[in-house]
Amino acid sequence: MAKRIYFATGNQDKIKEAREILTEYDVEQIKIDLPELQGTPEEVAAEKARLAYGKVKKPVFVDDTGLAFHALNGMPGIYIKHFLHALGHDGLVKLLKGFKDKGATAFASIGYCDGKTTKVFIGRCEGKIVKKQDKGFGFGFGWDPIFSPNGYKGTFATLNSEIKNSISHRKRALDMLHDFLLGK
Amino acid sequence: MAKRIYFATGNQDKIKEAREILTEYDVEQIKIDLPELQGTPEEVAAEKARLAYGKVKKPVFVDDTGLAFHALNGMPGIYIKHFLHALGHDGLVKLLKGFKDKGATAFASIGYCDGKTTKVFIGRCEGKIVKKQDKGFGFGFGWDPIFSPNGYKGTFATLNSEIKNSISHRKRALDMLHDFLLGK
């Protein structure tokens, strides 16, 4: 029987993706209220995983995502959703107007806790911030329309989901979790 | 005998200021670990006050501060310390290079909780972001060297502390808390 692991998220797509990667595991969704914390991605993921374990009392992981602008030394990072909400896509692009370096790192931080061990896995996808490009049906998901991964012409919002998922920060973080769980 | 109220802070200067304003109260410092949360200033102050009350079980208040850039629709706001850490003063000024509006609001949010009532008081000081000005002995406190309050030529870092304290966002938030406690 496959070992069970809990994924604390409200997002069905994330569950689906986790099940596709953690093939030896029975990934169970669990919806719990966790605080949104300030801190480094590592600190926040570790603390959220510990809090989740405190509620679930079973091996559990959480995930967070962020967008680090190189010119801003990593900001907005995990605060990107507040910036996107306040500024919109065009405002985020404008934020870099005073800076030559348009590079950005999309990252997913997965925090895992089983009561004994707490681990953080950060998956990264390098790229740059570009003028909004989507498929023309609205804004796309989050900041996807302004993030263009290295090696591709379009943004995350214009790539087909198979390509996107194969290079995404979350995929990489899930792969790292998978290797850890398998003792690799 | 003066009523006792607890102020959850590690900062002695803040205790001193609170005692000067909450004259009818015996302001007691208490040092407790509270998480740094994400959210609106109102949400964060209310939640931190509730968490503080959960630990102290006595009327208690917490305070947070932030710097809202008008051109960025309120960002970085409560995340300003992470931005200051990542970018320094010059980087924060540069952040507004693409924007005409240099206006900013310094704010202090005080969250109060006595077990029955939770209240948030936000004191504001309007001003603008300017090139770094301090008294020449280092960076000054936080973002003081780049915030120039309306009606004054210098920055918070160049004003004498009497003037600064008389117009500051924290003074205003403490005044609001004072009025509330006195039932005004």
Short mmCIF file of N, CA and C in Angstrom, two decimals, chain B residues 85-171:
data_model
loop_
_atom_site.label_atom_id
_atom_site.label_comp_id
_atom_site.label_asym_id
_atom_site.label_seq_id
_atom_site.Cartn_x
_atom_site.Cartn_y
_atom_site.Cartn_z
N HIS B 85 15.80 46.32 3.80
CA HIS B 85 16.89 45.37 3.98
C HIS B 85 17.47 44.95 2.62
N ALA B 86 16.61 44.71 1.66
CA ALA B 86 17.07 44.22 0.35
C ALA B 86 17.68 45.34 -0.50
N LEU B 87 17.12 46.53 -0.42
CA LEU B 87 17.46 47.58 -1.38
C LEU B 87 18.25 48.74 -0.80
N GLY B 88 18.18 48.92 0.50
CA GLY B 88 18.81 50.10 1.09
C GLY B 88 18.01 51.35 0.75
N HIS B 89 18.45 52.48 1.29
CA HIS B 89 17.69 53.73 1.08
C HIS B 89 17.69 54.15 -0.38
N ASP B 90 18.87 54.08 -1.02
CA ASP B 90 18.95 54.53 -2.40
C ASP B 90 18.08 53.67 -3.32
N GLY B 91 18.06 52.37 -3.05
CA GLY B 91 17.24 51.48 -3.86
C GLY B 91 15.75 51.78 -3.71
N LEU B 92 15.34 52.13 -2.51
CA LEU B 92 13.93 52.47 -2.29
C LEU B 92 13.54 53.73 -3.06
N VAL B 93 14.46 54.69 -3.10
CA VAL B 93 14.20 55.92 -3.87
C VAL B 93 14.11 55.58 -5.36
N LYS B 94 15.01 54.70 -5.79
CA LYS B 94 15.06 54.31 -7.21
C LYS B 94 13.79 53.57 -7.64
N LEU B 95 13.19 52.89 -6.69
CA LEU B 95 11.97 52.13 -6.96
C LEU B 95 10.88 53.03 -7.57
N LEU B 96 10.92 54.31 -7.21
CA LEU B 96 9.90 55.25 -7.69
C LEU B 96 10.34 55.99 -8.95
N LYS B 97 11.49 55.60 -9.51
CA LYS B 97 12.02 56.33 -10.66
C LYS B 97 11.02 56.36 -11.82
N GLY B 98 10.33 55.28 -12.04
CA GLY B 98 9.37 55.22 -13.15
C GLY B 98 8.05 55.93 -12.86
N PHE B 99 7.91 56.50 -11.70
CA PHE B 99 6.63 57.08 -11.28
C PHE B 99 6.81 58.56 -10.93
N LYS B 100 5.83 59.37 -11.34
CA LYS B 100 5.91 60.81 -11.08
C LYS B 100 5.60 61.12 -9.62
N ASP B 101 4.63 60.41 -9.08
CA ASP B 101 4.14 60.68 -7.72
C ASP B 101 5.12 60.11 -6.69
N LYS B 102 5.75 60.99 -5.93
CA LYS B 102 6.71 60.54 -4.90
C LYS B 102 6.05 60.52 -3.51
N GLY B 103 4.75 60.75 -3.46
CA GLY B 103 4.03 60.81 -2.18
C GLY B 103 4.09 59.50 -1.42
N ALA B 104 4.09 59.61 -0.10
CA ALA B 104 4.11 58.42 0.74
C ALA B 104 3.39 58.71 2.05
N THR B 105 2.85 57.68 2.62
CA THR B 105 2.20 57.80 3.93
C THR B 105 2.93 56.88 4.91
N ALA B 106 3.45 57.49 5.96
CA ALA B 106 4.00 56.68 7.05
C ALA B 106 2.84 56.34 7.97
N PHE B 107 2.74 55.09 8.36
CA PHE B 107 1.62 54.75 9.24
C PHE B 107 2.06 53.82 10.37
N ALA B 108 1.34 53.97 11.47
CA ALA B 108 1.53 53.06 12.60
C ALA B 108 0.17 52.44 12.86
N SER B 109 0.14 51.14 12.95
CA SER B 109 -1.13 50.48 13.27
C SER B 109 -1.00 49.85 14.65
N ILE B 110 -1.89 50.27 15.53
CA ILE B 110 -1.93 49.72 16.88
C ILE B 110 -3.12 48.77 16.96
N GLY B 111 -2.87 47.58 17.38
CA GLY B 111 -3.94 46.62 17.63
C GLY B 111 -4.11 46.47 19.13
N TYR B 112 -5.37 46.56 19.58
CA TYR B 112 -5.67 46.46 21.01
C TYR B 112 -6.66 45.33 21.23
N CYS B 113 -6.45 44.55 22.26
CA CYS B 113 -7.40 43.49 22.57
C CYS B 113 -7.50 43.31 24.09
N ASP B 114 -8.72 43.25 24.58
CA ASP B 114 -8.91 43.01 26.01
C ASP B 114 -9.75 41.76 26.26
N GLY B 115 -9.81 40.91 25.23
CA GLY B 115 -10.56 39.67 25.40
C GLY B 115 -11.99 39.79 24.90
N LYS B 116 -12.59 40.97 25.11
CA LYS B 116 -13.95 41.19 24.59
C LYS B 116 -13.88 41.98 23.29
N THR B 117 -13.08 43.02 23.31
CA THR B 117 -13.03 43.95 22.19
C THR B 117 -11.66 43.90 21.53
N THR B 118 -11.66 43.88 20.20
CA THR B 118 -10.42 44.07 19.45
C THR B 118 -10.58 45.33 18.61
N LYS B 119 -9.62 46.23 18.69
CA LYS B 119 -9.71 47.49 17.97
C LYS B 119 -8.39 47.78 17.28
N VAL B 120 -8.47 48.42 16.13
CA VAL B 120 -7.26 48.82 15.43
C VAL B 120 -7.27 50.34 15.23
N PHE B 121 -6.17 50.97 15.50
CA PHE B 121 -6.04 52.42 15.32
C PHE B 121 -4.86 52.67 14.39
N ILE B 122 -5.15 53.38 13.31
CA ILE B 122 -4.07 53.65 12.36
C ILE B 122 -3.77 55.14 12.33
N GLY B 123 -2.57 55.48 12.76
CA GLY B 123 -2.13 56.87 12.72
C GLY B 123 -1.29 57.08 11.47
N ARG B 124 -1.51 58.22 10.83
CA ARG B 124 -0.80 58.45 9.57
C ARG B 124 -0.03 59.76 9.58
N CYS B 125 1.04 59.80 8.83
CA CYS B 125 1.77 61.04 8.60
C CYS B 125 2.07 61.10 7.11
N GLU B 126 1.55 62.16 6.46
CA GLU B 126 1.71 62.27 5.01
C GLU B 126 3.04 62.94 4.67
N GLY B 127 3.63 62.54 3.57
CA GLY B 127 4.89 63.14 3.17
C GLY B 127 5.32 62.64 1.81
N LYS B 128 6.62 62.68 1.57
CA LYS B 128 7.11 62.17 0.28
C LYS B 128 8.48 61.51 0.44
N ILE B 129 8.79 60.71 -0.58
CA ILE B 129 10.07 60.02 -0.59
C ILE B 129 11.10 60.92 -1.26
N VAL B 130 12.20 61.15 -0.58
CA VAL B 130 13.25 62.03 -1.11
C VAL B 130 14.60 61.34 -1.01
N LYS B 131 15.56 61.92 -1.72
CA LYS B 131 16.94 61.42 -1.65
C LYS B 131 17.40 61.42 -0.18
N LYS B 132 18.19 60.44 0.14
CA LYS B 132 18.59 60.26 1.54
C LYS B 132 19.18 61.53 2.19
N GLN B 133 18.62 61.90 3.31
CA GLN B 133 19.15 63.01 4.11
C GLN B 133 19.16 62.58 5.57
N ASP B 134 20.34 62.54 6.14
CA ASP B 134 20.39 62.31 7.58
C ASP B 134 21.37 63.29 8.18
N LYS B 135 21.66 63.12 9.42
CA LYS B 135 22.54 64.09 10.09
C LYS B 135 24.00 63.75 9.90
N GLY B 136 24.26 62.79 9.05
CA GLY B 136 25.66 62.50 8.73
C GLY B 136 26.28 61.45 9.62
N PHE B 137 25.49 60.91 10.56
CA PHE B 137 26.09 59.87 11.40
C PHE B 137 25.38 58.55 11.14
N GLY B 138 25.51 58.11 9.92
CA GLY B 138 24.94 56.80 9.59
C GLY B 138 23.56 56.91 9.00
N PHE B 139 22.86 55.85 9.06
CA PHE B 139 21.62 55.70 8.31
C PHE B 139 20.38 56.23 9.03
N GLY B 140 20.48 56.54 10.32
CA GLY B 140 19.26 56.91 11.05
C GLY B 140 18.43 55.68 11.27
N PHE B 141 17.24 55.89 11.81
CA PHE B 141 16.40 54.76 12.17
C PHE B 141 15.52 54.35 10.99
N GLY B 142 15.61 53.09 10.59
CA GLY B 142 14.73 52.58 9.53
C GLY B 142 14.76 53.45 8.29
N TRP B 143 13.59 53.79 7.80
CA TRP B 143 13.48 54.56 6.57
C TRP B 143 13.37 56.06 6.84
N ASP B 144 13.61 56.48 8.06
CA ASP B 144 13.55 57.91 8.39
C ASP B 144 14.32 58.80 7.41
N PRO B 145 15.53 58.40 6.96
CA PRO B 145 16.32 59.30 6.11
C PRO B 145 15.73 59.59 4.73
N ILE B 146 14.71 58.84 4.30
CA ILE B 146 14.16 59.12 2.96
C ILE B 146 12.70 59.56 3.02
N PHE B 147 12.17 59.74 4.22
CA PHE B 147 10.77 60.18 4.34
C PHE B 147 10.73 61.62 4.86
N SER B 148 10.20 62.50 4.01
CA SER B 148 10.08 63.91 4.38
C SER B 148 8.61 64.24 4.63
N PRO B 149 8.24 64.53 5.89
CA PRO B 149 6.83 64.80 6.18
C PRO B 149 6.39 66.13 5.56
N ASN B 150 5.16 66.21 5.13
CA ASN B 150 4.64 67.44 4.54
C ASN B 150 4.82 68.62 5.51
N GLY B 151 5.23 69.75 4.96
CA GLY B 151 5.38 70.95 5.77
C GLY B 151 6.78 71.12 6.34
N TYR B 152 7.63 70.15 6.09
CA TYR B 152 9.00 70.23 6.60
C TYR B 152 9.99 70.03 5.46
N LYS B 153 11.13 70.67 5.57
CA LYS B 153 12.12 70.54 4.49
C LYS B 153 12.92 69.26 4.60
N GLY B 154 13.24 68.88 5.81
CA GLY B 154 14.11 67.72 5.99
C GLY B 154 13.34 66.41 6.03
N THR B 155 14.08 65.37 6.33
CA THR B 155 13.47 64.05 6.51
C THR B 155 13.28 63.79 8.01
N PHE B 156 12.59 62.73 8.32
CA PHE B 156 12.44 62.32 9.72
C PHE B 156 13.80 62.20 10.41
N ALA B 157 14.83 61.85 9.62
CA ALA B 157 16.15 61.66 10.22
C ALA B 157 16.85 62.99 10.53
N THR B 158 16.37 64.10 9.94
CA THR B 158 17.03 65.39 10.20
C THR B 158 16.23 66.26 11.16
N LEU B 159 14.97 65.92 11.40
CA LEU B 159 14.16 66.70 12.34
C LEU B 159 14.57 66.35 13.77
N ASN B 160 14.45 67.32 14.66
CA ASN B 160 14.75 66.93 16.04
C ASN B 160 13.61 66.08 16.58
N SER B 161 13.93 65.27 17.56
CA SER B 161 12.99 64.21 17.95
C SER B 161 11.72 64.79 18.55
N GLU B 162 11.79 65.99 19.11
CA GLU B 162 10.58 66.62 19.66
C GLU B 162 9.57 66.91 18.54
N ILE B 163 10.08 67.51 17.47
CA ILE B 163 9.20 67.80 16.33
C ILE B 163 8.70 66.48 15.73
N LYS B 164 9.63 65.57 15.52
CA LYS B 164 9.24 64.30 14.90
C LYS B 164 8.15 63.61 15.72
N ASN B 165 8.35 63.54 17.01
CA ASN B 165 7.36 62.85 17.85
C ASN B 165 6.01 63.56 17.87
N SER B 166 6.03 64.88 17.66
CA SER B 166 4.76 65.61 17.71
C SER B 166 3.90 65.39 16.47
N ILE B 167 4.53 65.02 15.36
CA ILE B 167 3.76 64.83 14.12
C ILE B 167 3.74 63.38 13.67
N SER B 168 4.36 62.49 14.43
CA SER B 168 4.58 61.16 13.89
C SER B 168 3.31 60.31 13.83
N HIS B 169 3.32 59.36 12.93
CA HIS B 169 2.25 58.40 12.77
C HIS B 169 2.00 57.64 14.07
N ARG B 170 3.06 57.30 14.80
CA ARG B 170 2.88 56.54 16.03
C ARG B 170 2.19 57.40 17.09
N LYS B 171 2.62 58.66 17.21
CA LYS B 171 1.96 59.59 18.13
C LYS B 171 0.45 59.62 17.85
#
